[in-house]
Coordinates of C-alpha atoms in Angstrom, one line a residue:
Chain C
M1 CA -11.8 -38.8 29.0
V2 CA -13.5 -35.4 28.8
K3 CA -13.1 -33.8 25.4
P4 CA -11.6 -30.3 25.7
D5 CA -13.9 -27.3 24.8
L6 CA -12.6 -26.2 21.4
N7 CA -13.9 -22.7 22.0
T8 CA -11.5 -22.2 24.9
F9 CA -8.8 -24.9 24.9
T10 CA -5.4 -23.9 23.5
Y11 CA -2.4 -26.2 23.1
T12 CA 0.2 -25.5 25.7
P13 CA 3.6 -26.9 26.2
T14 CA 4.1 -30.2 28.0
N15 CA 6.1 -30.5 31.3
N16 CA 9.0 -31.9 29.3
W17 CA 9.4 -28.6 27.3
T18 CA 9.0 -26.4 30.4
L19 CA 11.7 -28.3 32.3
F20 CA 14.4 -27.6 29.7
T21 CA 16.6 -24.5 30.0
P22 CA 16.1 -21.8 27.4
E23 CA 19.3 -22.9 25.7
E24 CA 18.3 -26.5 25.6
R25 CA 15.0 -25.6 24.0
V26 CA 16.8 -23.5 21.3
E27 CA 19.2 -26.4 20.6
K28 CA 16.4 -28.9 20.4
V29 CA 14.4 -26.9 17.8
Q30 CA 17.5 -25.9 15.9
A31 CA 18.7 -29.5 15.7
Y32 CA 15.4 -30.6 14.2
I33 CA 15.4 -27.7 11.7
D34 CA 19.0 -28.4 10.7
K35 CA 18.1 -31.9 9.6
K36 CA 15.8 -30.6 6.9
S37 CA 17.3 -28.9 3.8
V38 CA 14.0 -27.1 3.2
Y39 CA 14.6 -25.1 6.4
A40 CA 18.2 -24.0 5.5
D41 CA 19.0 -20.4 6.6
I42 CA 16.5 -20.6 9.5
K43 CA 18.1 -19.7 12.9
V44 CA 16.2 -20.2 16.2
T45 CA 16.8 -17.2 18.4
V46 CA 14.4 -17.7 21.3
A47 CA 12.5 -20.7 22.6
D48 CA 10.4 -19.7 25.6
K49 CA 8.9 -21.8 28.3
N50 CA 5.4 -20.8 27.0
G51 CA 6.1 -22.5 23.7
H52 CA 6.8 -19.3 21.7
V53 CA 9.7 -20.0 19.3
V54 CA 11.2 -17.0 17.5
V55 CA 13.2 -17.7 14.3
R56 CA 15.2 -15.6 11.9
I57 CA 15.2 -16.3 8.2
D58 CA 18.0 -14.8 6.2
H59 CA 16.3 -14.9 2.8
S60 CA 13.0 -13.3 1.9
I61 CA 10.0 -15.5 1.2
P62 CA 7.3 -14.1 -1.0
A63 CA 4.1 -13.0 0.7
N64 CA 2.1 -15.8 -1.0
E65 CA 4.4 -18.5 0.3
R66 CA 5.5 -17.5 3.7
G67 CA 2.2 -18.2 5.5
L68 CA 1.8 -21.9 4.6
F69 CA 5.6 -22.5 4.8
L70 CA 5.7 -21.4 8.4
L71 CA 2.5 -23.0 9.4
E72 CA 3.7 -26.3 8.0
M73 CA 7.0 -26.0 9.8
E74 CA 5.1 -25.2 13.0
Q75 CA 3.0 -28.4 12.6
E76 CA 6.1 -30.4 12.2
L77 CA 7.6 -29.0 15.3
K78 CA 4.4 -29.6 17.3
K79 CA 4.3 -33.2 16.1
N80 CA 8.0 -34.0 16.6
I81 CA 9.1 -31.8 19.6
D82 CA 6.2 -30.3 21.6
V83 CA 2.5 -29.7 20.8
G84 CA 2.7 -26.3 22.5
I85 CA 5.2 -24.8 20.1
T86 CA 4.1 -21.7 18.2
I87 CA 6.4 -20.0 15.6
W88 CA 7.0 -16.3 15.2
L89 CA 9.6 -14.4 13.2
E90 CA 11.8 -11.6 14.6
P91 CA 9.7 -8.4 14.4
V92 CA 10.5 -5.5 12.0
G93 CA 10.7 -2.0 13.4
D94 CA 8.7 1.0 12.0
K95 CA 10.4 2.3 8.8
S96 CA 8.8 5.7 9.1
K97 CA 11.6 8.2 9.7
L98 CA 9.1 10.7 11.2
R99 CA 7.5 8.2 13.6
Q100 CA 11.0 6.9 14.6
L101 CA 11.5 10.2 16.3
R102 CA 9.0 8.9 19.0
G103 CA 11.6 6.3 20.0
V104 CA 9.1 3.4 20.1
E105 CA 10.8 0.0 19.7
V106 CA 8.9 -3.1 18.8
K107 CA 9.4 -5.4 21.8
T108 CA 9.9 -9.1 21.7
Chain N
M1 CA -30.3 -2.3 18.6
S2 CA -27.4 -2.6 20.9
N3 CA -25.4 0.5 21.9
A4 CA -27.0 2.6 19.2
V5 CA -26.9 6.4 19.5
Q6 CA -29.8 8.2 17.8
T7 CA -28.5 11.0 15.6
Q8 CA -30.4 13.4 13.3
E9 CA -29.7 11.0 10.4
G10 CA -30.4 7.6 12.1
A11 CA -29.1 5.1 14.6
L12 CA -25.3 5.2 14.8
I13 CA -23.5 2.1 16.2
L14 CA -19.9 2.7 17.1
D15 CA -19.6 0.7 20.4
S16 CA -20.9 -2.6 19.1
H17 CA -21.3 -4.6 15.8
K18 CA -23.9 -5.0 13.1
L19 CA -23.7 -8.8 12.4
A20 CA -27.4 -9.2 12.8
Y21 CA -27.9 -7.2 9.6
H22 CA -25.7 -9.7 7.7
Y23 CA -27.2 -12.8 9.0
D24 CA -26.9 -14.6 5.6
R25 CA -23.1 -14.5 6.2
V26 CA -23.5 -15.6 9.8
E27 CA -25.5 -18.7 8.7
Q28 CA -23.0 -19.6 6.0
W29 CA -20.1 -19.3 8.5
D30 CA -22.0 -21.3 11.1
S31 CA -22.4 -24.1 8.7
G32 CA -18.6 -24.2 8.1
K33 CA -18.6 -22.6 4.7
Q34 CA -16.0 -20.0 3.6
I35 CA -17.6 -16.6 3.5
A36 CA -16.7 -13.3 1.8
P37 CA -15.8 -10.6 4.3
V38 CA -18.7 -8.2 4.8
S39 CA -16.2 -5.4 5.4
V40 CA -12.6 -4.8 4.5
D41 CA -10.4 -2.3 6.3
M42 CA -7.4 -1.2 4.3
A43 CA -5.0 1.6 3.4
L44 CA -3.7 2.6 0.0
T45 CA -0.3 3.4 1.3
R46 CA 1.7 3.0 4.5
S47 CA 3.0 6.5 4.3
C48 CA 1.8 9.2 6.7
G49 CA 2.8 12.8 7.4
A50 CA 1.8 12.6 11.0
M51 CA 3.7 11.0 13.9
C52 CA 0.9 10.2 16.4
S53 CA 2.3 8.9 19.7
F54 CA -0.6 6.4 19.9
C55 CA -0.2 5.1 16.3
Y56 CA -0.5 1.3 16.0
A57 CA 1.2 1.5 12.6
M58 CA 4.5 1.8 14.5
V59 CA 4.3 -2.0 15.3
Q60 CA 2.8 -3.1 12.0
E61 CA 5.8 -3.0 9.7
P62 CA 5.8 -6.0 7.3
Q63 CA 8.8 -7.3 5.3
E64 CA 8.2 -5.2 2.3
R65 CA 6.6 -1.9 1.4
V66 CA 5.1 -2.2 -2.1
S67 CA 3.8 0.8 -3.9
I68 CA 0.1 0.4 -4.7
K69 CA -0.7 1.7 -8.2
T70 CA -4.1 3.1 -9.2
S71 CA -4.6 0.1 -11.5
D72 CA -4.0 -2.3 -8.5
A73 CA -6.5 -0.4 -6.4
L74 CA -9.1 -0.5 -9.1
N75 CA -8.6 -4.2 -9.7
L76 CA -9.1 -4.7 -6.0
V77 CA -12.4 -3.0 -6.1
D78 CA -13.5 -5.2 -8.9
D79 CA -12.5 -8.3 -6.9
F80 CA -14.3 -7.0 -3.8
A81 CA -17.5 -6.5 -5.9
K82 CA -17.2 -10.0 -7.5
I83 CA -16.6 -11.7 -4.1
G84 CA -19.4 -9.8 -2.3
V85 CA -17.6 -7.3 0.0
R86 CA -20.2 -4.7 1.1
G87 CA -18.2 -2.0 2.8
V88 CA -14.5 -0.8 2.6
S89 CA -13.0 1.5 5.2
L90 CA -9.8 3.3 4.4
I91 CA -8.1 3.3 7.8
S92 CA -5.6 0.5 8.5
D93 CA -1.9 1.4 8.6
G94 CA -1.5 4.5 6.4
E95 CA -2.8 7.8 5.4
S96 CA -4.7 6.9 2.2
T97 CA -5.4 10.5 1.2
L98 CA -1.7 10.7 0.2
S99 CA -2.1 8.0 -2.4
K100 CA -2.7 8.8 -6.1
A101 CA -5.2 6.0 -6.1
Y102 CA -7.3 7.7 -3.4
V103 CA -9.9 9.5 -5.5
P104 CA -10.3 6.9 -8.2
F105 CA -10.5 4.1 -5.7
I106 CA -13.4 5.8 -3.8
Q107 CA -15.3 6.8 -7.0
H108 CA -14.9 3.3 -8.5
A109 CA -16.0 1.5 -5.3
S110 CA -19.0 3.8 -5.0
S111 CA -20.0 3.0 -8.6
A112 CA -19.6 -0.7 -7.9
G113 CA -22.1 -0.4 -5.1
I114 CA -19.6 -0.8 -2.3
D115 CA -19.9 1.6 0.6
V116 CA -16.7 3.5 1.5
G117 CA -15.6 5.1 4.7
N118 CA -12.4 7.0 5.4
A119 CA -10.4 7.9 8.5
T120 CA -7.9 10.6 8.0
N121 CA -5.9 13.3 9.7
G122 CA -7.4 15.7 7.1
W123 CA -4.1 17.5 6.6
E124 CA -3.8 16.7 2.8
W125 CA -7.6 16.6 2.3
E126 CA -8.2 19.9 0.7
E127 CA -11.2 21.5 -1.1
D128 CA -10.6 19.9 -4.5
K129 CA -10.2 16.4 -3.1
I130 CA -13.1 16.8 -0.7
E131 CA -15.4 17.8 -3.5
Q132 CA -14.4 14.8 -5.6
V133 CA -14.9 12.2 -2.8
L134 CA -17.4 13.5 -0.3
P135 CA -20.5 12.6 -2.4
H136 CA -19.2 9.0 -2.7
L137 CA -18.4 8.4 1.0
T138 CA -20.6 7.0 3.6
W139 CA -18.6 8.4 6.5
V140 CA -15.4 10.3 7.2
R141 CA -13.7 10.3 10.6
F142 CA -11.0 12.7 11.4
T143 CA -8.3 11.7 13.8
C144 CA -8.2 14.4 16.3
A145 CA -5.9 13.6 19.2
A146 CA -6.9 16.5 21.4
G147 CA -9.1 19.6 21.6
T148 CA -6.4 22.2 22.0
P149 CA -4.1 23.2 19.1
E150 CA -0.9 22.7 21.2
E151 CA -1.7 19.3 22.6
Y152 CA -3.0 18.2 19.2
S153 CA 0.3 19.2 17.6
R154 CA 2.4 17.6 20.4
I155 CA 0.6 14.3 20.2
M156 CA 0.2 14.1 16.4
F157 CA 3.2 16.0 15.1
K158 CA 6.6 17.4 16.1
G159 CA 5.7 19.6 19.1
P160 CA 3.2 22.1 20.6
E161 CA 4.7 24.9 18.5
H162 CA 3.6 23.3 15.2
T163 CA -0.1 24.2 15.5
E164 CA -0.2 24.7 11.7
V165 CA -1.3 21.1 11.4
F166 CA -4.2 21.7 13.7
D167 CA -5.2 24.8 11.8
R168 CA -5.1 22.9 8.5
A169 CA -7.2 20.0 9.8
I170 CA -9.8 22.3 11.3
K171 CA -10.1 24.3 8.0
N172 CA -10.6 21.1 6.0
I173 CA -13.1 19.7 8.5
Q174 CA -15.1 22.9 8.4
Y175 CA -15.1 22.9 4.6
A176 CA -16.5 19.3 4.6
V177 CA -19.2 20.2 7.2
A178 CA -20.3 23.2 5.1
L179 CA -20.2 21.1 1.8
K180 CA -22.3 18.4 3.4
K181 CA -24.9 20.9 4.4
K182 CA -24.8 22.8 1.1
K183 CA -25.2 19.7 -1.0
N184 CA -27.4 17.8 1.5
L185 CA -25.0 14.9 1.4
K186 CA -25.7 11.7 3.3
V187 CA -22.1 11.3 4.5
T188 CA -21.6 11.2 8.3
L189 CA -18.7 13.3 9.6
G190 CA -17.0 12.6 12.9
I191 CA -13.9 13.3 14.8
Q192 CA -12.0 10.7 16.9
M193 CA -9.8 10.8 19.9
V194 CA -7.6 7.8 20.6
L195 CA -7.3 8.0 24.3
M196 CA -4.2 7.3 26.3
P197 CA -4.3 8.0 30.0
E198 CA -1.7 10.8 29.6
F199 CA -4.3 12.6 27.3
A200 CA -6.9 12.8 30.1
N201 CA -6.9 16.6 30.2
E202 CA -7.9 16.7 26.6
I203 CA -11.2 14.7 26.9
I204 CA -13.4 17.7 27.6
P205 CA -11.7 20.1 25.1
F206 CA -12.1 17.3 22.5
A207 CA -15.8 17.0 23.2
K208 CA -16.2 20.8 23.0
L209 CA -14.3 20.9 19.7
A210 CA -16.7 18.3 18.2
V211 CA -19.7 20.4 19.2
D212 CA -18.1 23.6 17.9
L213 CA -17.2 22.1 14.6
G214 CA -20.8 20.9 14.1
V215 CA -19.7 17.4 13.1
D216 CA -22.2 14.5 13.6
Y217 CA -20.2 12.9 16.3
G218 CA -17.0 12.9 18.4
V219 CA -15.9 9.5 19.5
I220 CA -13.4 8.6 22.2
K221 CA -11.8 5.2 22.0
H222 CA -9.1 3.1 23.7
C223 CA -5.6 2.8 22.3
S224 CA -4.5 -0.6 21.0
D225 CA -1.1 -2.1 21.9
D226 CA 0.7 -5.2 20.9
E227 CA 1.0 -8.2 23.2
Y228 CA 4.4 -7.1 24.4
G229 CA 3.2 -3.6 25.3
S230 CA 5.5 -1.8 22.8
L231 CA 3.4 1.4 22.9
G232 CA 3.2 1.4 26.7
V233 CA -0.6 1.8 27.1
A234 CA -1.5 1.6 30.8
Y235 CA -4.9 0.0 30.6
E236 CA -5.3 0.0 34.4
K237 CA -5.4 3.9 34.4
Y238 CA -8.5 4.1 32.1
E239 CA -10.8 3.8 35.1
D240 CA -9.5 7.1 36.5
M241 CA -10.9 8.8 33.4
Y242 CA -14.5 7.5 33.6
E243 CA -15.8 10.6 35.3
S244 CA -14.4 12.9 32.5
L245 CA -15.7 10.5 29.9
N246 CA -19.2 10.7 31.3
E247 CA -18.9 14.5 31.5
A248 CA -17.8 14.5 27.8
E249 CA -20.8 12.5 26.7
A250 CA -23.1 14.9 28.6
L251 CA -21.9 17.7 26.2
S252 CA -23.8 16.0 23.3
T253 CA -26.2 18.2 21.4
E254 CA -28.9 17.5 18.9
Q255 CA -26.4 18.0 16.1
T256 CA -23.3 16.4 17.7
K257 CA -23.2 13.2 19.7
V258 CA -20.2 12.6 21.9
I259 CA -19.7 8.8 22.1
V260 CA -17.4 6.8 24.3
K261 CA -16.5 3.3 23.2
W262 CA -17.2 2.0 26.7
D263 CA -17.2 -1.7 25.8
K264 CA -13.6 -1.6 24.5
I265 CA -12.4 0.7 27.2
K266 CA -13.8 -1.5 30.0
D267 CA -12.2 -4.6 28.6
K268 CA -8.8 -3.1 29.6
G269 CA -7.0 -4.9 26.8
K270 CA -8.1 -8.4 27.6
P271 CA -10.6 -10.1 25.3
S272 CA -13.2 -12.7 26.4
Y273 CA -12.4 -14.9 23.4
N274 CA -9.6 -17.3 22.6
R275 CA -10.6 -18.1 19.1
F276 CA -10.4 -15.3 16.6
Y277 CA -13.4 -15.6 14.2
G278 CA -13.8 -11.9 13.4
P279 CA -11.4 -11.6 10.4
Q280 CA -13.6 -13.9 8.4
F281 CA -16.2 -11.1 8.5
L282 CA -13.9 -8.1 8.7
L283 CA -10.6 -8.6 6.8
Q284 CA -7.7 -6.1 6.9
I285 CA -5.2 -5.2 4.2
S286 CA -2.1 -3.2 4.8
G287 CA -1.0 -0.1 2.9
S288 CA 1.9 -2.2 1.8
G289 CA -0.5 -4.4 -0.2
L290 CA -0.1 -7.2 2.3
V291 CA -3.3 -9.3 2.9
A292 CA -3.4 -10.6 6.5
P293 CA -6.5 -11.6 8.5
S294 CA -6.0 -8.6 10.9
G295 CA -3.9 -5.5 11.2
M296 CA -2.6 -7.2 14.4
F297 CA -0.6 -9.5 12.1
F298 CA 0.9 -7.1 9.6
N299 CA 4.3 -7.1 11.3
A300 CA 6.9 -9.5 9.9
R301 CA 6.7 -11.3 13.3
Y302 CA 3.3 -12.8 12.3
S303 CA 4.5 -14.0 8.8
K304 CA 2.8 -17.4 9.3
L305 CA -0.5 -15.5 9.0
H306 CA 0.4 -13.6 5.8
M307 CA -1.8 -14.6 2.9
G308 CA -0.3 -12.7 0.0
N309 CA 0.0 -9.3 -1.6
F310 CA -2.7 -7.9 -3.9
V311 CA -0.1 -6.0 -5.9
D312 CA 1.6 -9.3 -6.9
E313 CA -1.6 -11.3 -7.6
R314 CA -5.3 -10.6 -7.8
F315 CA -7.1 -10.4 -4.5
S316 CA -9.7 -12.9 -5.8
D317 CA -6.9 -15.5 -6.2
I318 CA -5.8 -14.9 -2.6
F319 CA -9.3 -15.2 -1.4
N320 CA -9.8 -18.5 -3.3
S321 CA -6.5 -20.0 -2.2
K322 CA -5.7 -22.7 0.2
R323 CA -3.6 -20.2 2.2
Y324 CA -6.7 -18.1 2.9
T325 CA -8.7 -20.9 4.4
T326 CA -5.8 -22.5 6.2
I327 CA -4.9 -19.3 7.9
M328 CA -8.5 -18.4 8.8
N329 CA -9.0 -21.9 10.2
Y330 CA -5.8 -21.7 12.2
L331 CA -7.1 -18.6 14.0
A332 CA -10.3 -20.5 14.8
S333 CA -8.4 -23.5 16.2
P334 CA -6.8 -24.5 19.5
N335 CA -3.4 -23.6 17.9
F336 CA -4.2 -19.9 18.3
D337 CA -5.1 -18.0 21.4
A338 CA -6.3 -14.4 21.0
Q339 CA -5.5 -13.6 24.6
T340 CA -1.8 -14.3 24.3
M341 CA -0.8 -14.3 20.7
M342 CA -1.9 -10.9 19.4
G343 CA -2.2 -7.3 20.4
T344 CA -5.1 -5.7 22.2
L345 CA -8.6 -4.6 21.0
P346 CA -8.3 -5.2 17.2
I347 CA -10.8 -3.6 14.8
Q348 CA -12.5 -7.1 14.8
H349 CA -13.1 -7.0 18.6
Y350 CA -16.8 -6.5 18.7
V351 CA -17.5 -9.0 15.9
S352 CA -15.1 -11.5 17.4
T353 CA -16.8 -11.2 20.8
A354 CA -20.2 -11.7 19.3
L355 CA -19.2 -14.7 17.2
D356 CA -17.5 -16.3 20.1
N357 CA -20.5 -15.8 22.3
H358 CA -22.6 -17.3 19.5
K359 CA -20.4 -20.4 19.3
K360 CA -20.3 -20.8 23.0
G361 CA -24.1 -20.4 23.3
V362 CA -23.7 -17.5 25.6
E363 CA -25.7 -15.2 23.3
K364 CA -26.9 -16.5 19.9
L365 CA -26.9 -14.2 17.0
V366 CA -30.4 -13.7 15.4
P367 CA -31.5 -11.8 12.2
A368 CA -32.1 -8.1 12.7
K369 CA -35.6 -6.7 12.7
G370 CA -36.5 -3.2 11.7
D371 CA -34.6 -0.5 9.9
S372 CA -30.9 -0.8 9.3
P373 CA -28.6 1.5 11.3
L374 CA -26.3 4.0 9.6
H375 CA -23.1 2.5 8.1
V376 CA -24.7 -1.0 8.1
N377 CA -22.0 -2.4 5.8
F378 CA -19.2 -1.5 8.2
L379 CA -19.3 -4.2 10.9

């Protein structure tokens, strides 16, 4: 078997993942998360065909903890559901009242 | 020296990188060791009195906005010096001139042997402040969205009738140009236009303004956007402006060079690299205190790439933590794809392209020969 070129190869979702409907993907990830108490308060809002999974966390996690916490969760989901999963949080919009006048919205 | 422009004060590289002058760090990185960033780009606040329509800060909101005290900023300088950071630019996601820490930070960094550069709109950068910081700065770059007062005010403020912001900026730039000459300061002064296709008519007025002001350069660069196109930058329309951009460069004089960042503009928002090595050499810190590998990741969306906040803990502790290495390694792994998982044309673009080409064997980095260019500690 030819080894992938690590300079260019990126994990992508398997066929299994892409064949599920968006709702089935959300359910699958949410069901896994709900089994773990450490992931309480995490709600899956989007699970795209391309592996991008968006979650909402209702409590704040300190800046020095959130990175590793989410990367570890992502590794678990990759291992147990699909290797192409990548985790993102819901974006926060610009809090500058002046710039808000421009009407730019952070897209998802 | 790639893409260097000869100025009266030396070779100026704006459309490339300077990794060859920091080959010690390249070698360390190549052997798999953790390296101190050569440069850090940061802000002392996320506040800003402008409302530029091209501003990437609109998509960089993190979870929290922490106020950076002067003592936090000075501790940060000490940590930079201890770790081996060589240059700090105050750009990032806020207008640092508004911070109380602005003057002490620059003076302290300068005395610690760290080069400091600053990008500003210049609105709150008045004579007293200029005199306190200019002797300690390596460069100052003024954001200047257009060459005419009305368009400048429309793009950067509330509307074309608010030309008072243009007048204030010009007055302060002129004062800095005069002070530099009077005191024979080494600082480089430039103005920058962040080009969106709808500003095409301002390319030539911008170049003429740079020449009229007598600054050392006027640079025109692309506009970044996030991977979802939140700012609506139409990269396919940049090609229509190539003629005007060439015309603008031709307006260069002996005193003032007009420079177009062609490499980034021609990339049209799509990098050649998948792995993102650049942040290991050029780290970014938000004006909220958040430390993340790149400004591309400041928004709460990218929380998995947040390393800590230097207001809550010392930067040296963040740098020496497992978080720091895990996150940097993640960006350099097949788990991350710079082409699909982040915005376009980050500040680390040139460095990332060069490091990626080095890893792939497309073009190996080699140690620099000859004199260093200007601003060598700003990659």
